[in-house]
């Protein structure tokens, strides 16, 4: 069985001084190990293929193909490897593109080092990690859903998710790992994995983050359930 620690990290950042400072700080954590570094998107994709890290920490503003496209290519080739984005921006359009590219979450540059370490460990454990601004945007989508075309609700009439699946998806949207969900709902972690797999299949999405956003957009998760877990 693959050991939990240290988590093997591919660090992708084009600013040499910032990357050096980040690498030095992360290496101080016994649970983390920076195994490779890259300065552009193409190299990030190649090094992911070569090293198969536990987590890719990826700057969004990279030269070459850019951070978002690099994330997309990494997730297409290695869907099980979580990608945590570093960025200086939090616009809604950027968040949407990150979700579309398959990122497990993002952190704003300048956050406390302890918070970044927690974010890395969280995505490695299978949870999502979105900056507070991103959570606000997701809430806004819930509060102001897109108008229905032709006034029809055919797409929303039937919720394909069971009540238990809705509960689990609400916790997923709150960034909870399978282990945490199991503890909260008093069920086995294996049962949570089965439910999460069923949710992804029903919603026809490839990862937990996309499932959470899609469910919120389409009103598949009750607002009161979501309100309990997204702080």
Tab-separated table of C-alpha atoms in Angstrom:
chain	number	residue	atom	x	y	z
A	1	UNK	CA	0.000	0.000	0.000
A	2	UNK	CA	1.301	3.435	-0.950
A	3	UNK	CA	2.488	5.383	2.117
A	4	UNK	CA	0.552	8.496	3.045
A	5	UNK	CA	3.667	10.537	3.796
A	6	UNK	CA	5.634	12.276	2.690
A	7	UNK	CA	3.397	13.656	-0.046
A	8	UNK	CA	5.418	13.975	-3.250
A	9	UNK	CA	4.884	17.390	-4.818
A	10	UNK	CA	5.565	18.774	-8.283
A	11	UNK	CA	5.982	22.540	-7.866
A	12	UNK	CA	5.243	24.614	-10.978
A	13	UNK	CA	6.026	28.345	-10.792
A	14	UNK	CA	7.795	30.614	-13.299
A	15	UNK	CA	8.898	33.226	-10.752
A	16	UNK	CA	12.251	31.815	-9.615
A	17	UNK	CA	12.456	33.704	-6.314
A	18	UNK	CA	8.870	32.895	-5.370
A	19	UNK	CA	9.379	29.243	-6.321
A	20	UNK	CA	12.565	29.040	-4.240
A	21	UNK	CA	10.825	30.529	-1.209
A	22	UNK	CA	7.877	28.195	-1.623
A	23	UNK	CA	10.088	25.156	-2.085
A	24	UNK	CA	12.128	26.039	1.009
A	25	UNK	CA	9.012	26.502	3.117
A	26	UNK	CA	7.310	23.299	1.953
A	27	UNK	CA	10.439	21.264	2.555
A	28	UNK	CA	10.275	22.262	6.231
A	29	UNK	CA	7.169	20.089	6.551
A	30	UNK	CA	7.990	16.449	7.288
A	31	UNK	CA	4.785	15.404	5.523
A	32	UNK	CA	5.767	17.081	2.226
A	33	UNK	CA	8.545	16.504	-0.290
A	34	UNK	CA	9.122	18.630	-3.407
A	35	UNK	CA	10.375	16.030	-5.899
A	36	UNK	CA	10.515	18.214	-9.022
A	37	UNK	CA	10.048	21.793	-10.204
A	38	UNK	CA	8.942	23.354	-13.485
A	39	UNK	CA	8.802	26.875	-14.902
A	40	UNK	CA	6.266	26.430	-17.723
A	41	UNK	CA	3.162	24.463	-18.614
A	42	UNK	CA	4.746	22.057	-21.093
A	43	UNK	CA	7.436	21.015	-18.609
A	44	UNK	CA	4.782	20.582	-15.917
A	45	UNK	CA	2.922	18.078	-18.106
A	46	UNK	CA	6.145	16.211	-18.925
A	47	UNK	CA	7.345	16.052	-15.297
A	48	UNK	CA	3.943	14.847	-14.129
A	49	UNK	CA	4.241	11.976	-16.594
A	50	UNK	CA	7.795	11.266	-15.457
A	51	UNK	CA	7.400	11.473	-11.672
A	52	UNK	CA	3.669	10.780	-11.064
A	53	UNK	CA	3.564	13.074	-8.014
A	54	UNK	CA	0.913	12.895	-5.294
A	55	UNK	CA	-0.013	16.556	-5.838
A	56	UNK	CA	0.764	19.161	-8.505
A	57	UNK	CA	0.958	22.716	-7.139
A	58	UNK	CA	0.542	24.830	-10.263
A	59	UNK	CA	0.811	28.566	-10.878
A	60	UNK	CA	-1.951	29.694	-13.222
A	61	UNK	CA	0.113	32.411	-14.957
A	62	UNK	CA	2.700	30.256	-16.700
A	63	UNK	CA	4.502	30.880	-20.000
A	64	UNK	CA	3.873	28.532	-22.905
A	65	UNK	CA	0.534	26.733	-22.840
A	66	UNK	CA	-0.365	28.396	-19.524
A	67	UNK	CA	-1.462	27.012	-16.200
A	68	UNK	CA	-5.081	26.228	-17.056
A	69	UNK	CA	-4.216	24.262	-20.189
A	70	UNK	CA	-1.416	22.493	-18.333
A	71	UNK	CA	-3.930	21.523	-15.661
A	72	UNK	CA	-6.343	20.251	-18.303
A	73	UNK	CA	-3.685	18.100	-19.967
A	74	UNK	CA	-2.439	16.726	-16.641
A	75	UNK	CA	-5.962	15.755	-15.583
A	76	UNK	CA	-6.722	14.185	-18.964
A	77	UNK	CA	-3.647	11.960	-18.695
A	78	UNK	CA	-3.688	11.424	-14.930
A	79	UNK	CA	-7.196	12.032	-13.565
A	80	UNK	CA	-6.257	10.667	-10.138
A	81	UNK	CA	-3.474	13.218	-9.543
A	82	UNK	CA	-4.899	16.292	-7.771
A	83	UNK	CA	-3.920	19.743	-9.049
A	84	UNK	CA	-3.905	22.712	-6.673
A	85	UNK	CA	-3.730	26.076	-8.430
A	86	UNK	CA	-1.811	29.103	-7.171
A	87	UNK	CA	-3.012	32.461	-8.472
A	88	UNK	CA	-3.139	36.166	-7.705
A	89	UNK	CA	-6.697	36.495	-9.057
A	90	UNK	CA	-10.140	35.254	-8.048
A	91	UNK	CA	-12.467	36.363	-10.836
A	92	UNK	CA	-15.555	34.247	-11.471
A	93	UNK	CA	-14.432	33.502	-15.035
A	94	UNK	CA	-11.114	32.145	-13.780
A	95	UNK	CA	-12.816	29.925	-11.208
A	96	UNK	CA	-15.126	28.526	-13.874
A	97	UNK	CA	-12.169	27.763	-16.140
A	98	UNK	CA	-10.280	26.080	-13.300
A	99	UNK	CA	-13.267	23.874	-12.540
A	100	UNK	CA	-13.593	23.051	-16.219
A	101	UNK	CA	-9.911	22.101	-16.361
A	102	UNK	CA	-10.360	19.662	-13.476
A	103	UNK	CA	-8.466	21.497	-10.714
A	104	UNK	CA	-9.151	20.280	-7.179
A	105	UNK	CA	-8.976	23.835	-5.914
A	106	UNK	CA	-6.944	27.002	-5.728
A	107	UNK	CA	-5.155	29.239	-3.264
A	108	UNK	CA	-4.400	32.912	-3.587
A	109	UNK	CA	-0.723	33.772	-3.473
A	110	UNK	CA	0.208	35.411	-0.214
A	111	UNK	CA	-1.829	33.110	2.010
A	112	UNK	CA	-0.270	31.815	5.216
A	113	UNK	CA	2.126	28.933	4.647
A	114	UNK	CA	0.165	26.812	7.137
A	115	UNK	CA	-2.966	27.298	5.036
A	116	UNK	CA	-1.196	26.231	1.857
A	117	UNK	CA	0.134	23.107	3.589
A	118	UNK	CA	-3.400	22.297	4.751
A	119	UNK	CA	-4.709	22.833	1.218
A	120	UNK	CA	-2.103	20.465	-0.234
A	121	UNK	CA	-2.893	17.783	2.322
A	122	UNK	CA	-6.626	18.237	1.739
A	123	UNK	CA	-6.533	17.761	-2.038
A	124	UNK	CA	-4.166	14.810	-1.592
A	125	UNK	CA	-6.802	13.234	0.676
A	126	UNK	CA	-9.457	13.628	-2.019
A	127	UNK	CA	-11.129	16.811	-0.799
A	128	UNK	CA	-11.547	20.067	-2.694
A	129	UNK	CA	-9.934	23.318	-1.537
A	130	UNK	CA	-11.329	26.592	-2.779
A	131	UNK	CA	-10.379	30.024	-1.568
A	132	UNK	CA	-13.110	31.908	0.268
A	133	UNK	CA	-13.711	34.053	-2.820
A	134	UNK	CA	-14.363	30.926	-4.873
A	135	UNK	CA	-16.801	29.608	-2.277
A	136	UNK	CA	-18.643	32.930	-2.492
A	137	UNK	CA	-18.886	32.559	-6.261
A	138	UNK	CA	-20.268	29.039	-5.906
A	139	UNK	CA	-22.809	30.349	-3.415
A	140	UNK	CA	-23.756	33.078	-5.900
A	141	UNK	CA	-24.463	30.444	-8.542
A	142	UNK	CA	-26.775	28.730	-6.073
A	143	UNK	CA	-28.535	31.959	-5.100
A	144	UNK	CA	-28.909	33.166	-8.710
A	145	UNK	CA	-29.370	30.129	-10.949
A	146	UNK	CA	-29.339	30.621	-14.697
A	147	UNK	CA	-32.811	31.255	-16.158
A	148	UNK	CA	-34.429	28.168	-17.655
A	149	UNK	CA	-34.661	28.066	-21.420
A	150	UNK	CA	-38.230	28.294	-22.780
A	151	UNK	CA	-39.491	28.207	-19.209
A	152	UNK	CA	-39.035	24.457	-19.072
A	153	UNK	CA	-37.908	22.541	-16.014
A	154	UNK	CA	-37.537	19.199	-17.760
A	155	UNK	CA	-33.851	19.035	-16.859
A	156	UNK	CA	-34.559	19.757	-13.205
A	157	UNK	CA	-37.809	17.857	-12.691
A	158	UNK	CA	-36.191	14.631	-11.638
A	159	UNK	CA	-33.270	14.542	-9.270
A	160	UNK	CA	-31.205	11.453	-10.100
A	161	UNK	CA	-29.559	11.502	-6.669
A	162	UNK	CA	-30.898	9.675	-3.651
A	163	UNK	CA	-31.270	11.499	-0.356
A	164	UNK	CA	-28.070	9.869	0.947
A	165	UNK	CA	-26.202	10.847	-2.233
A	166	UNK	CA	-27.402	14.433	-1.808
A	167	UNK	CA	-26.090	14.458	1.761
A	168	UNK	CA	-22.730	13.125	0.617
A	169	UNK	CA	-22.516	15.555	-2.293
A	170	UNK	CA	-23.252	18.482	0.030
A	171	UNK	CA	-20.329	17.377	2.199
A	172	UNK	CA	-18.134	16.980	-0.888
A	173	UNK	CA	-19.039	20.556	-1.857
A	174	UNK	CA	-17.908	21.582	1.616
A	175	UNK	CA	-14.465	20.128	0.947
A	176	UNK	CA	-14.831	17.049	3.154
A	177	UNK	CA	-12.742	13.957	2.427
A	178	UNK	CA	-14.251	10.476	2.231
A	179	UNK	CA	-12.945	9.702	5.713
A	180	UNK	CA	-14.508	12.853	7.157
A	181	UNK	CA	-17.817	12.146	5.422
A	182	UNK	CA	-17.801	8.624	6.826
A	183	UNK	CA	-17.298	9.969	10.350
A	184	UNK	CA	-20.002	12.632	9.986
A	185	UNK	CA	-22.614	10.215	8.594
A	186	UNK	CA	-21.543	7.217	10.712
A	187	UNK	CA	-20.942	4.981	7.708
A	188	UNK	CA	-17.910	3.083	6.414
A	189	UNK	CA	-15.376	4.895	4.162
A	190	UNK	CA	-15.907	2.165	1.582
A	191	UNK	CA	-19.610	2.990	1.511
A	192	UNK	CA	-18.777	6.643	0.907
A	193	UNK	CA	-16.547	5.674	-2.036
A	194	UNK	CA	-19.376	3.636	-3.537
A	195	UNK	CA	-21.788	6.576	-3.197
A	196	UNK	CA	-19.277	9.063	-4.665
A	197	UNK	CA	-18.684	6.754	-7.632
A	198	UNK	CA	-22.452	6.500	-8.165
A	199	UNK	CA	-22.791	10.281	-8.006
A	200	UNK	CA	-20.087	10.810	-10.637
A	201	UNK	CA	-21.720	8.212	-12.892
A	202	UNK	CA	-25.206	9.697	-12.536
A	203	UNK	CA	-24.065	13.268	-13.172
A	204	UNK	CA	-21.669	12.181	-15.952
A	205	UNK	CA	-18.734	14.140	-14.545
A	206	UNK	CA	-15.154	13.050	-13.960
A	207	UNK	CA	-14.388	14.407	-10.508
A	208	UNK	CA	-15.826	15.547	-7.198
A	209	UNK	CA	-15.479	19.283	-7.830
A	210	UNK	CA	-17.412	19.189	-11.087
A	211	UNK	CA	-20.106	17.069	-9.434
A	212	UNK	CA	-20.507	19.616	-6.626
A	213	UNK	CA	-20.737	22.622	-8.952
A	214	UNK	CA	-23.124	20.865	-11.363
A	215	UNK	CA	-25.400	19.787	-8.523
A	216	UNK	CA	-25.497	23.325	-7.133
A	217	UNK	CA	-26.194	24.842	-10.547
A	218	UNK	CA	-29.062	22.443	-11.195
A	219	UNK	CA	-30.462	22.563	-7.689
A	220	UNK	CA	-29.801	18.883	-7.025
A	221	UNK	CA	-28.560	19.572	-3.485
A	222	UNK	CA	-30.988	21.139	-1.032
A	223	UNK	CA	-29.878	24.623	0.001
A	224	UNK	CA	-30.248	23.797	3.689
A	225	UNK	CA	-27.896	20.827	3.275
A	226	UNK	CA	-25.352	22.990	1.489
A	227	UNK	CA	-25.635	25.740	4.058
A	228	UNK	CA	-24.578	23.365	6.827
A	229	UNK	CA	-21.244	22.470	5.248
A	230	UNK	CA	-19.999	25.463	3.200
A	231	UNK	CA	-18.740	28.074	5.630
